[in-house]
mmCIF file of C-alpha atoms and ligand atoms in Angstrom:
data_model
loop_
_atom_site.group_PDB
_atom_site.id
_atom_site.type_symbol
_atom_site.label_atom_id
_atom_site.label_comp_id
_atom_site.label_asym_id
_atom_site.label_seq_id
_atom_site.Cartn_x
_atom_site.Cartn_y
_atom_site.Cartn_z
ATOM 1 C CA MET A 191 137.848 84.241 179.962
ATOM 2 C CA LYS A 192 138.083 84.221 176.238
ATOM 3 C CA ALA A 193 134.943 83.169 174.297
ATOM 4 C CA LEU A 194 134.559 82.255 170.621
ATOM 5 C CA VAL A 195 130.858 83.038 169.881
ATOM 6 C CA ILE A 196 129.704 81.207 166.699
ATOM 7 C CA GLY A 197 126.742 82.946 165.396
ATOM 8 C CA GLY A 198 127.602 86.171 167.152
ATOM 9 C CA ALA A 199 126.371 88.472 164.504
ATOM 10 C CA GLY A 200 122.832 87.119 165.000
ATOM 11 C CA TYR A 201 119.917 88.174 167.254
ATOM 12 C CA ILE A 202 120.669 86.205 170.531
ATOM 13 C CA GLY A 203 124.445 85.712 169.710
ATOM 14 C CA SER A 204 125.118 89.547 169.396
ATOM 15 C CA HIS A 205 123.385 90.022 172.705
ATOM 16 C CA ALA A 206 125.642 87.367 174.357
ATOM 17 C CA VAL A 207 128.628 89.245 172.985
ATOM 18 C CA TYR A 208 127.459 92.440 174.447
ATOM 19 C CA GLU A 209 126.966 90.893 177.904
ATOM 20 C CA LEU A 210 130.307 89.090 177.710
ATOM 21 C CA ILE A 211 132.071 92.320 176.938
ATOM 22 C CA ARG A 212 130.248 94.205 179.779
ATOM 23 C CA ALA A 213 131.390 91.455 182.036
ATOM 24 C CA GLY A 214 135.039 92.141 181.069
ATOM 25 C CA HIS A 215 135.560 89.033 179.027
ATOM 26 C CA GLU A 216 137.440 88.877 175.581
ATOM 27 C CA VAL A 217 135.337 87.840 172.619
ATOM 28 C CA ALA A 218 135.925 86.617 169.082
ATOM 29 C CA VAL A 219 132.933 86.078 166.745
ATOM 30 C CA LEU A 220 132.560 83.595 163.833
ATOM 31 C CA ASP A 221 129.563 84.151 161.661
ATOM 32 C CA ASN A 222 128.746 83.412 157.986
ATOM 33 C CA LEU A 223 126.439 86.452 157.851
ATOM 34 C CA SER A 224 123.628 84.403 156.317
ATOM 35 C CA THR A 225 121.190 85.933 158.656
ATOM 36 C CA GLY A 226 123.548 87.835 161.030
ATOM 37 C CA LYS A 227 124.832 91.248 160.251
ATOM 38 C CA ARG A 228 128.326 92.547 160.526
ATOM 39 C CA GLU A 229 127.113 95.756 162.322
ATOM 40 C CA MET A 230 125.542 93.576 165.110
ATOM 41 C CA VAL A 231 129.004 92.555 166.228
ATOM 42 C CA HIS A 232 130.234 94.592 169.156
ATOM 43 C CA ARG A 233 133.168 96.856 168.072
ATOM 44 C CA ASP A 234 135.485 95.353 170.790
ATOM 45 C CA ALA A 235 135.017 91.799 169.560
ATOM 46 C CA ARG A 236 137.303 90.333 166.805
ATOM 47 C CA PHE A 237 135.259 89.119 163.799
ATOM 48 C CA TYR A 238 135.983 86.036 161.573
ATOM 49 C CA GLU A 239 133.650 85.525 158.645
ATOM 50 C CA GLY A 240 133.121 81.751 158.249
ATOM 51 C CA ASP A 241 130.689 78.883 158.397
ATOM 52 C CA ILE A 242 130.081 76.468 161.196
ATOM 53 C CA LEU A 243 129.767 73.651 158.562
ATOM 54 C CA ASN A 244 133.391 74.452 157.548
ATOM 55 C CA LYS A 245 136.030 73.030 159.860
ATOM 56 C CA THR A 246 138.745 75.204 158.157
ATOM 57 C CA ASP A 247 136.508 78.358 159.075
ATOM 58 C CA ILE A 248 136.258 77.291 162.753
ATOM 59 C CA ALA A 249 139.948 76.298 162.926
ATOM 60 C CA ARG A 250 140.961 79.623 161.520
ATOM 61 C CA ALA A 251 139.184 81.505 164.278
ATOM 62 C CA ILE A 252 140.497 79.185 166.961
ATOM 63 C CA GLU A 253 144.032 79.362 165.737
ATOM 64 C CA GLY A 254 143.953 83.070 165.038
ATOM 65 C CA GLU A 255 142.989 83.645 168.760
ATOM 66 C CA ALA A 256 145.699 81.360 170.034
ATOM 67 C CA ALA A 257 148.195 83.288 167.829
ATOM 68 C CA LEU A 258 147.243 86.509 169.703
ATOM 69 C CA GLY A 259 148.630 85.109 172.861
ATOM 70 C CA ARG A 260 145.562 83.670 174.730
ATOM 71 C CA PRO A 261 143.670 80.533 173.455
ATOM 72 C CA VAL A 262 139.909 80.255 173.540
ATOM 73 C CA ASP A 263 138.535 78.984 176.714
ATOM 74 C CA VAL A 264 134.847 78.445 175.737
ATOM 75 C CA VAL A 265 132.882 78.084 172.498
ATOM 76 C CA MET A 266 129.277 79.459 172.533
ATOM 77 C CA HIS A 267 126.995 78.214 169.771
ATOM 78 C CA PHE A 268 124.171 80.340 168.278
ATOM 79 C CA ALA A 269 124.544 79.423 164.606
ATOM 80 C CA ALA A 270 121.413 77.504 164.187
ATOM 81 C CA LYS A 271 118.324 77.792 162.104
ATOM 82 C CA LEU A 272 115.327 78.290 164.245
ATOM 83 C CA ILE A 273 112.013 78.968 162.479
ATOM 84 C CA VAL A 274 109.681 76.265 163.551
ATOM 85 C CA PRO A 275 107.367 76.306 160.282
ATOM 86 C CA GLU A 276 110.341 76.487 158.063
ATOM 87 C CA SER A 277 111.890 73.465 159.806
ATOM 88 C CA VAL A 278 108.681 71.514 158.821
ATOM 89 C CA GLU A 279 109.019 72.475 155.235
ATOM 90 C CA GLN A 280 112.772 71.989 154.925
ATOM 91 C CA PRO A 281 113.893 69.368 157.480
ATOM 92 C CA LEU A 282 116.959 68.303 155.624
ATOM 93 C CA GLU A 283 118.295 72.008 155.685
ATOM 94 C CA TYR A 284 117.614 71.910 159.436
ATOM 95 C CA TYR A 285 119.346 68.682 160.103
ATOM 96 C CA HIS A 286 122.239 69.689 157.957
ATOM 97 C CA ASN A 287 122.842 73.139 159.508
ATOM 98 C CA ASN A 288 121.856 72.380 163.130
ATOM 99 C CA VAL A 289 123.097 68.742 163.625
ATOM 100 C CA GLU A 290 125.916 68.551 161.170
ATOM 101 C CA GLY A 291 127.054 72.109 162.207
ATOM 102 C CA VAL A 292 127.268 70.905 165.851
ATOM 103 C CA ARG A 293 129.203 67.780 164.830
ATOM 104 C CA VAL A 294 131.820 69.796 162.870
ATOM 105 C CA MET A 295 132.070 72.347 165.732
ATOM 106 C CA LEU A 296 132.765 69.578 168.280
ATOM 107 C CA GLU A 297 135.209 67.859 166.139
ATOM 108 C CA THR A 298 137.270 71.056 165.689
ATOM 109 C CA MET A 299 137.035 71.764 169.485
ATOM 110 C CA VAL A 300 138.248 68.322 170.134
ATOM 111 C CA GLU A 301 141.172 68.661 167.811
ATOM 112 C CA HIS A 302 142.182 71.922 169.353
ATOM 113 C CA GLY A 303 141.711 70.865 172.973
ATOM 114 C CA ILE A 304 138.977 73.426 173.727
ATOM 115 C CA GLY A 305 137.130 71.888 176.610
ATOM 116 C CA ASN A 306 134.062 74.128 177.240
ATOM 117 C CA LEU A 307 130.929 74.711 175.298
ATOM 118 C CA VAL A 308 127.835 76.713 175.907
ATOM 119 C CA PHE A 309 124.964 75.589 173.764
ATOM 120 C CA SER A 310 121.552 77.097 172.798
ATOM 121 C CA SER A 311 118.787 74.585 172.937
ATOM 122 C CA THR A 312 115.051 75.207 173.141
ATOM 123 C CA ALA A 313 111.718 74.539 174.876
ATOM 124 C CA ALA A 314 110.753 72.916 171.618
ATOM 125 C CA VAL A 315 112.499 69.685 172.809
ATOM 126 C CA TYR A 316 109.677 69.128 175.276
ATOM 127 C CA GLY A 317 106.952 68.989 172.601
ATOM 128 C CA GLU A 318 103.537 68.966 174.168
ATOM 129 C CA PRO A 319 104.586 69.226 177.889
ATOM 130 C CA GLU A 320 102.843 66.897 180.426
ATOM 131 C CA HIS A 321 102.814 69.467 183.293
ATOM 132 C CA ASP A 322 102.000 73.217 183.531
ATOM 133 C CA GLU A 323 105.733 74.003 183.905
ATOM 134 C CA CYS A 324 108.545 72.237 182.023
ATOM 135 C CA LEU A 325 111.223 70.803 184.077
ATOM 136 C CA GLU A 326 114.557 69.706 182.735
ATOM 137 C CA ASP A 327 113.975 66.134 183.544
ATOM 138 C CA ASP A 328 110.691 65.877 181.749
ATOM 139 C CA ASP A 329 110.267 63.554 178.763
ATOM 140 C CA LEU A 330 111.663 65.030 175.594
ATOM 141 C CA MET A 331 109.325 64.558 172.586
ATOM 142 C CA PRO A 332 109.784 67.302 170.093
ATOM 143 C CA ILE A 333 106.855 67.762 167.704
ATOM 144 C CA ASN A 334 108.674 69.524 164.948
ATOM 145 C CA PRO A 335 112.134 69.123 163.051
ATOM 146 C CA TYR A 336 113.621 72.255 164.730
ATOM 147 C CA GLY A 337 112.991 70.770 168.181
ATOM 148 C CA ASP A 338 114.428 67.323 167.045
ATOM 149 C CA THR A 339 117.574 68.910 165.721
ATOM 150 C CA LYS A 340 118.179 70.590 169.062
ATOM 151 C CA LEU A 341 117.533 67.285 170.921
ATOM 152 C CA ALA A 342 119.823 65.366 168.638
ATOM 153 C CA SER A 343 122.538 68.144 169.167
ATOM 154 C CA GLU A 344 122.036 67.985 172.999
ATOM 155 C CA LYS A 345 122.616 64.200 172.978
ATOM 156 C CA MET A 346 125.721 64.553 170.763
ATOM 157 C CA ILE A 347 127.215 67.060 172.908
ATOM 158 C CA LYS A 348 126.636 64.892 176.047
ATOM 159 C CA TRP A 349 128.286 61.914 174.442
ATOM 160 C CA VAL A 350 131.296 63.871 173.018
ATOM 161 C CA CYS A 351 131.868 65.789 176.238
ATOM 162 C CA ALA A 352 131.935 62.482 178.184
ATOM 163 C CA ALA A 353 134.296 60.801 175.778
ATOM 164 C CA HIS A 354 136.849 63.784 175.669
ATOM 165 C CA ASP A 355 136.586 65.138 179.129
ATOM 166 C CA MET A 356 134.829 68.373 178.098
ATOM 167 C CA ASN A 357 132.174 70.566 179.945
ATOM 168 C CA TYR A 358 128.924 71.735 178.481
ATOM 169 C CA CYS A 359 126.317 74.301 179.583
ATOM 170 C CA ILE A 360 123.135 73.658 177.728
ATOM 171 C CA PHE A 361 120.326 76.281 177.922
ATOM 172 C CA ARG A 362 116.739 75.533 176.817
ATOM 173 C CA TYR A 363 115.239 78.940 175.839
ATOM 174 C CA PHE A 364 111.593 79.697 175.984
ATOM 175 C CA ASN A 365 110.173 82.794 174.190
ATOM 176 C CA VAL A 366 112.960 85.215 173.707
ATOM 177 C CA ALA A 367 112.294 88.860 172.678
ATOM 178 C CA GLY A 368 113.279 92.403 173.270
ATOM 179 C CA ALA A 369 116.395 94.430 172.562
ATOM 180 C CA ASP A 370 119.566 95.584 174.286
ATOM 181 C CA ASP A 371 119.353 98.733 176.276
ATOM 182 C CA SER A 372 121.691 100.494 173.934
ATOM 183 C CA LEU A 373 119.143 99.901 171.011
ATOM 184 C CA GLU A 374 122.307 99.234 168.974
ATOM 185 C CA ILE A 375 121.188 95.673 168.387
ATOM 186 C CA GLY A 376 117.865 93.831 168.380
ATOM 187 C CA LEU A 377 115.827 91.537 166.178
ATOM 188 C CA GLU A 378 116.827 92.724 162.703
ATOM 189 C CA LYS A 379 115.040 89.963 160.739
ATOM 190 C CA ASP A 380 111.926 91.024 158.744
ATOM 191 C CA GLN A 381 110.838 87.489 158.021
ATOM 192 C CA VAL A 382 109.992 86.320 161.494
ATOM 193 C CA THR A 383 107.046 84.254 162.944
ATOM 194 C CA TRP A 384 107.321 85.463 166.508
ATOM 195 C CA LEU A 385 104.604 87.026 168.529
ATOM 196 C CA VAL A 386 106.427 90.148 169.978
ATOM 197 C CA PRO A 387 108.225 91.330 166.705
ATOM 198 C CA LEU A 388 105.052 90.704 164.698
ATOM 199 C CA ILE A 389 103.058 92.838 167.002
ATOM 200 C CA MET A 390 105.591 95.638 166.934
ATOM 201 C CA GLN A 391 105.920 95.448 163.158
ATOM 202 C CA THR A 392 102.252 96.232 163.105
ATOM 203 C CA VAL A 393 102.610 99.063 165.526
ATOM 204 C CA VAL A 394 105.324 100.760 163.376
ATOM 205 C CA GLY A 395 103.289 100.127 160.129
ATOM 206 C CA GLU A 396 105.494 97.515 158.569
ATOM 207 C CA ARG A 397 102.449 95.222 158.632
ATOM 208 C CA ASP A 398 98.839 96.093 157.995
ATOM 209 C CA MET A 399 97.408 93.617 160.538
ATOM 210 C CA PHE A 400 98.248 91.469 163.522
ATOM 211 C CA TYR A 401 96.556 88.063 163.657
ATOM 212 C CA ILE A 402 95.800 86.150 166.866
ATOM 213 C CA PHE A 403 96.174 82.405 165.863
ATOM 214 C CA GLY A 404 93.331 80.522 167.588
ATOM 215 C CA THR A 405 90.999 81.322 170.650
ATOM 216 C CA ASP A 406 89.848 77.818 171.372
ATOM 217 C CA TYR A 407 92.799 76.485 173.210
ATOM 218 C CA GLU A 408 92.330 74.987 176.657
ATOM 219 C CA THR A 409 93.637 78.036 178.495
ATOM 220 C CA PRO A 410 91.892 80.692 180.518
ATOM 221 C CA ASP A 411 91.174 82.972 177.702
ATOM 222 C CA GLY A 412 91.549 80.483 174.795
ATOM 223 C CA THR A 413 94.730 81.834 173.356
ATOM 224 C CA CYS A 414 98.206 80.098 173.807
ATOM 225 C CA VAL A 415 100.274 80.799 176.880
ATOM 226 C CA ARG A 416 104.019 81.262 176.639
ATOM 227 C CA ASP A 417 106.868 82.228 178.889
ATOM 228 C CA TYR A 418 108.590 85.383 177.591
ATOM 229 C CA VAL A 419 112.259 86.240 178.518
ATOM 230 C CA HIS A 420 114.147 89.308 177.669
ATOM 231 C CA VAL A 421 117.124 88.768 175.368
ATOM 232 C CA SER A 422 119.491 90.613 177.582
ATOM 233 C CA ASP A 423 118.564 88.492 180.646
ATOM 234 C CA LEU A 424 119.069 85.404 178.479
ATOM 235 C CA ALA A 425 122.424 86.642 177.332
ATOM 236 C CA ARG A 426 123.502 87.279 180.833
ATOM 237 C CA ALA A 427 122.760 83.765 181.759
ATOM 238 C CA HIS A 428 125.334 82.635 179.127
ATOM 239 C CA VAL A 429 128.027 84.746 180.802
ATOM 240 C CA LEU A 430 127.131 83.080 184.048
ATOM 241 C CA GLY A 431 126.963 79.671 182.655
ATOM 242 C CA ALA A 432 130.314 79.848 180.883
ATOM 243 C CA GLU A 433 132.054 81.234 184.165
ATOM 244 C CA TYR A 434 130.341 78.407 186.131
ATOM 245 C CA ILE A 435 131.525 75.443 184.040
ATOM 246 C CA LEU A 436 135.052 76.872 183.810
ATOM 247 C CA GLU A 437 135.369 77.412 187.414
ATOM 248 C CA ASN A 438 133.692 74.135 188.572
ATOM 249 C CA ASP A 439 134.963 72.046 185.746
ATOM 250 C CA THR A 440 131.515 70.454 185.337
ATOM 251 C CA SER A 441 128.485 70.396 183.023
ATOM 252 C CA ILE A 442 124.992 71.838 183.407
ATOM 253 C CA LEU A 443 121.633 71.974 181.674
ATOM 254 C CA CYS A 444 119.027 74.587 182.587
ATOM 255 C CA ASN A 445 115.759 76.007 181.280
ATOM 256 C CA LEU A 446 115.811 79.733 180.774
ATOM 257 C CA GLY A 447 112.449 81.395 181.116
ATOM 258 C CA SER A 448 110.616 83.667 183.587
ATOM 259 C CA GLY A 449 108.429 81.109 185.083
ATOM 260 C CA SER A 450 105.364 83.291 184.325
ATOM 261 C CA GLY A 451 103.037 82.499 181.479
ATOM 262 C CA TYR A 452 101.195 85.189 179.443
ATOM 263 C CA SER A 453 98.413 84.460 176.871
ATOM 264 C CA VAL A 454 98.648 85.837 173.442
ATOM 265 C CA ALA A 455 95.598 88.020 174.316
ATOM 266 C CA GLU A 456 97.348 89.365 177.393
ATOM 267 C CA VAL A 457 100.480 90.240 175.372
ATOM 268 C CA VAL A 458 98.191 92.102 172.910
ATOM 269 C CA THR A 459 96.624 93.960 175.718
ATOM 270 C CA ALA A 460 99.942 94.916 177.220
ATOM 271 C CA ALA A 461 101.213 95.997 173.857
ATOM 272 C CA LYS A 462 98.118 98.075 173.232
ATOM 273 C CA LYS A 463 99.053 100.167 176.410
ATOM 274 C CA LEU A 464 102.089 101.276 174.485
ATOM 275 C CA ALA A 465 100.422 101.970 171.164
ATOM 276 C CA ASP A 466 97.352 101.010 169.321
ATOM 277 C CA PHE A 467 97.370 98.515 166.373
ATOM 278 C CA PRO A 468 94.798 96.523 164.350
ATOM 279 C CA VAL A 469 94.152 92.893 165.479
ATOM 280 C CA THR A 470 92.095 90.099 163.908
ATOM 281 C CA ILE A 471 91.218 86.632 165.177
ATOM 282 C CA ALA A 472 92.491 83.942 162.828
ATOM 283 C CA GLU A 473 92.580 80.053 162.832
ATOM 284 C CA ARG A 474 94.972 78.030 164.851
ATOM 285 C CA ARG A 475 98.497 77.802 163.583
ATOM 286 C CA ALA A 476 99.700 74.226 163.113
ATOM 287 C CA GLY A 477 102.045 72.742 165.662
ATOM 288 C CA ASP A 478 101.274 75.353 168.574
ATOM 289 C CA PRO A 479 101.201 73.699 171.992
ATOM 290 C CA ALA A 480 98.565 75.378 174.160
ATOM 291 C CA LYS A 481 101.030 76.280 177.184
ATOM 292 C CA LEU A 482 104.761 76.273 177.479
ATOM 293 C CA ILE A 483 106.177 77.664 180.775
ATOM 294 C CA ALA A 484 109.563 77.230 182.094
ATOM 295 C CA ASN A 485 110.407 76.121 185.554
ATOM 296 C CA SER A 486 113.725 77.970 185.955
ATOM 297 C CA ASP A 487 114.558 76.992 189.509
ATOM 298 C CA ARG A 488 117.692 75.106 188.422
ATOM 299 C CA ALA A 489 119.228 78.136 186.637
ATOM 300 C CA LYS A 490 118.435 80.239 189.907
ATOM 301 C CA GLU A 491 119.938 77.488 192.213
ATOM 302 C CA ILE A 492 123.076 76.854 190.302
ATOM 303 C CA LEU A 493 123.790 80.206 188.603
ATOM 304 C CA GLY A 494 121.775 82.658 190.747
ATOM 305 C CA TRP A 495 120.117 83.670 187.597
ATOM 306 C CA MET A 496 116.714 85.278 187.444
ATOM 307 C CA PRO A 497 115.319 87.639 184.677
ATOM 308 C CA LYS A 498 115.424 91.162 185.638
ATOM 309 C CA ARG A 499 113.042 92.480 182.941
ATOM 310 C CA THR A 500 109.283 92.217 182.734
ATOM 311 C CA LEU A 501 106.935 91.639 179.805
ATOM 312 C CA ASP A 502 106.431 95.383 179.620
ATOM 313 C CA ASP A 503 110.275 95.930 179.369
ATOM 314 C CA ILE A 504 110.360 93.372 176.652
ATOM 315 C CA LEU A 505 107.616 94.961 174.496
ATOM 316 C CA ARG A 506 108.935 98.472 175.056
ATOM 317 C CA SER A 507 112.438 97.654 174.218
ATOM 318 C CA ASP A 508 111.429 95.882 170.859
ATOM 319 C CA LEU A 509 109.302 98.863 169.989
ATOM 320 C CA GLU A 510 112.039 101.338 170.834
ATOM 321 C CA PHE A 511 114.469 99.347 168.696
ATOM 322 C CA ARG A 512 112.157 99.234 165.649
ATOM 323 C CA ARG A 513 111.365 102.874 165.853
ATOM 324 C CA ARG A 514 115.065 103.687 166.018
ATOM 325 C CA ARG A 515 115.774 101.357 163.056
ATOM 326 C CA GLN A 516 112.946 102.990 161.087
ATOM 327 C CA ALA A 517 114.395 106.583 161.982
ATOM 328 C CA ARG A 518 117.863 105.447 160.807
ATOM 329 C CA LYS A 519 116.517 104.201 157.503
ATOM 330 C CA ALA A 520 114.564 107.304 156.774
HETATM 331 N N1 LIG B 839 101.112 84.039 167.489
HETATM 332 C C1 LIG B 839 99.983 84.684 167.040
HETATM 333 N N2 LIG B 839 100.150 85.583 166.023
HETATM 334 C C2 LIG B 839 101.325 85.756 165.502
HETATM 335 C C3 LIG B 839 102.542 85.070 165.873
HETATM 336 C C4 LIG B 839 102.385 84.178 166.896
HETATM 337 O O1 LIG B 839 98.956 84.526 167.681
HETATM 338 O O2 LIG B 839 101.369 86.555 164.407
HETATM 339 C C5 LIG B 839 100.993 83.123 168.670
HETATM 340 C C6 LIG B 839 101.375 81.670 168.300
HETATM 341 O O3 LIG B 839 100.371 80.965 167.703
HETATM 342 C C7 LIG B 839 101.797 81.249 169.605
HETATM 343 C C8 LIG B 839 102.413 82.328 170.302
HETATM 344 O O4 LIG B 839 101.913 83.540 169.717
HETATM 345 O O5 LIG B 839 100.597 80.757 170.259
HETATM 346 C C9 LIG B 839 103.942 82.347 170.470
HETATM 347 O O6 LIG B 839 104.360 82.138 169.185
HETATM 348 P P1 LIG B 839 105.875 82.381 168.641
HETATM 349 O O7 LIG B 839 105.900 82.103 167.138
HETATM 350 O O8 LIG B 839 106.306 83.815 169.101
HETATM 351 O O9 LIG B 839 106.762 81.430 169.502
HETATM 352 P P2 LIG B 839 106.544 79.792 169.668
HETATM 353 O O10 LIG B 839 106.094 79.592 171.140
HETATM 354 O O11 LIG B 839 105.847 79.209 168.613
HETATM 355 O O12 LIG B 839 108.153 79.408 169.491
HETATM 356 C C10 LIG B 839 109.155 80.083 169.998
HETATM 357 C C11 LIG B 839 110.388 79.806 169.047
HETATM 358 C C12 LIG B 839 110.834 78.561 169.058
HETATM 359 C C13 LIG B 839 111.067 77.982 170.425
HETATM 360 C C14 LIG B 839 109.709 78.177 171.244
HETATM 361 C C15 LIG B 839 110.013 77.744 172.658
HETATM 362 O O13 LIG B 839 109.904 80.284 167.748
HETATM 363 O O14 LIG B 839 112.053 78.459 168.281
HETATM 364 O O15 LIG B 839 109.462 79.533 171.240
HETATM 365 O O16 LIG B 839 108.971 78.062 173.512
HETATM 366 F F1 LIG B 839 111.271 76.706 170.338
#
C-alpha cells in the first residue's frame, strides 16, 4: 500500500507515518510545516512541502508519486487546526483550514482517481454526550467551532465518497497523548492546552505551575473525566483502517479511545508517581464537558484494534520525550 499523509510532519501524522513504515507500507508526506517540523518526518518517507488549501501542491505530490511507478492508494488527513479555545476565538480560520482544506483535498483526489481516505475526526463532534460512553451513532452536537468543522468535514466526506464511489475510514479520536517508543518524535508544540503535555512541561520546569481547571463537576472527585489513548496505538489504528477499507472496498467510522475514564485528579496522582510538580486548583475552563469516554467496541470488532498502552505508559513516554528534547537543546 502507498499512503500520502497530509500533515505527516505534525504530532499525530508523524506517528502514523512511523507505524505505516513499520508495517511495511510506502509513504509520502505533504505538509506546509506551519506547525509540523521537517525532522518529524521519518527518513524513509518522501517529503513534499505544500499546503492542503492549494490544489497544485496536493496534485504535485500525487503526480510525483505516480511518476515513481506506483500511484497513491490512500490519502490520510491530519492537516487540521485542533486547539479548541483557539477555534472559539478564530472560527473563520478554523472553517477555512479544516473544512475548505478537506474540500480541496477531496476535489484533488476525485480528479486523480484516488478512491480511499483515512480522516481524523474527534470526540468533540459529540458535544455534551447523553450517556457515560460515546457511541458512534449518538447525536452529534458540537459545542465549539473545532468540533463543528470536523462534523462538517465528516458529512462532506460521506457525500463525496458516495457520489464518486470512494471509501472512507473516519476515526473519532478521544484524548491523545504520549510519544513514539523511539523518542524521535512526540508532541513538539510549546503552545498547547492539553492536560498531559502541560503536566509534563511543569515536571521538566518549562512551566512554574500546573492548574486543575475545576473541582465541582458532577464526577466522583469533581474533576473532569477523559479517555486517554497513546498516540502510537492511535497511529496503528490508521494502518489497520487503511488496510481494511482497501481490502474490503468499504467505508467505516469508529471511535478510538481506551474505554476507560480518568479524572484530572487521577492523572495528576499518576504523574506524581513519576515526578513531583506544583499543582493549584483553578476555576473551570469554559466549554469543558464533565465526562468524555469512548465506546471503542466497533474498532475492536471491525479492525481487531485495542490500545496496548496504559495511562502510565502515556505519561512516561511524554515525560521521556520531553527530557530527551531538553537534553538535546542543552
Ligand atoms: N485540564 C486541566 N488543566 C490543564 C489542562 C487541562 O485541568 O492545564 C483539564 C481540562 O479542563 C479537561 C481535561 O484536563 O477537563 C482534558 O483537557 P485537554 O485540554 O487535555 O483535552 P480536551 O478533553 O479538552 O480536548 C481534547 C482535544 C480536543 C478533542 C478532545 C476530545 O484538545 O481536540 O480532546 O476528547 F476534541
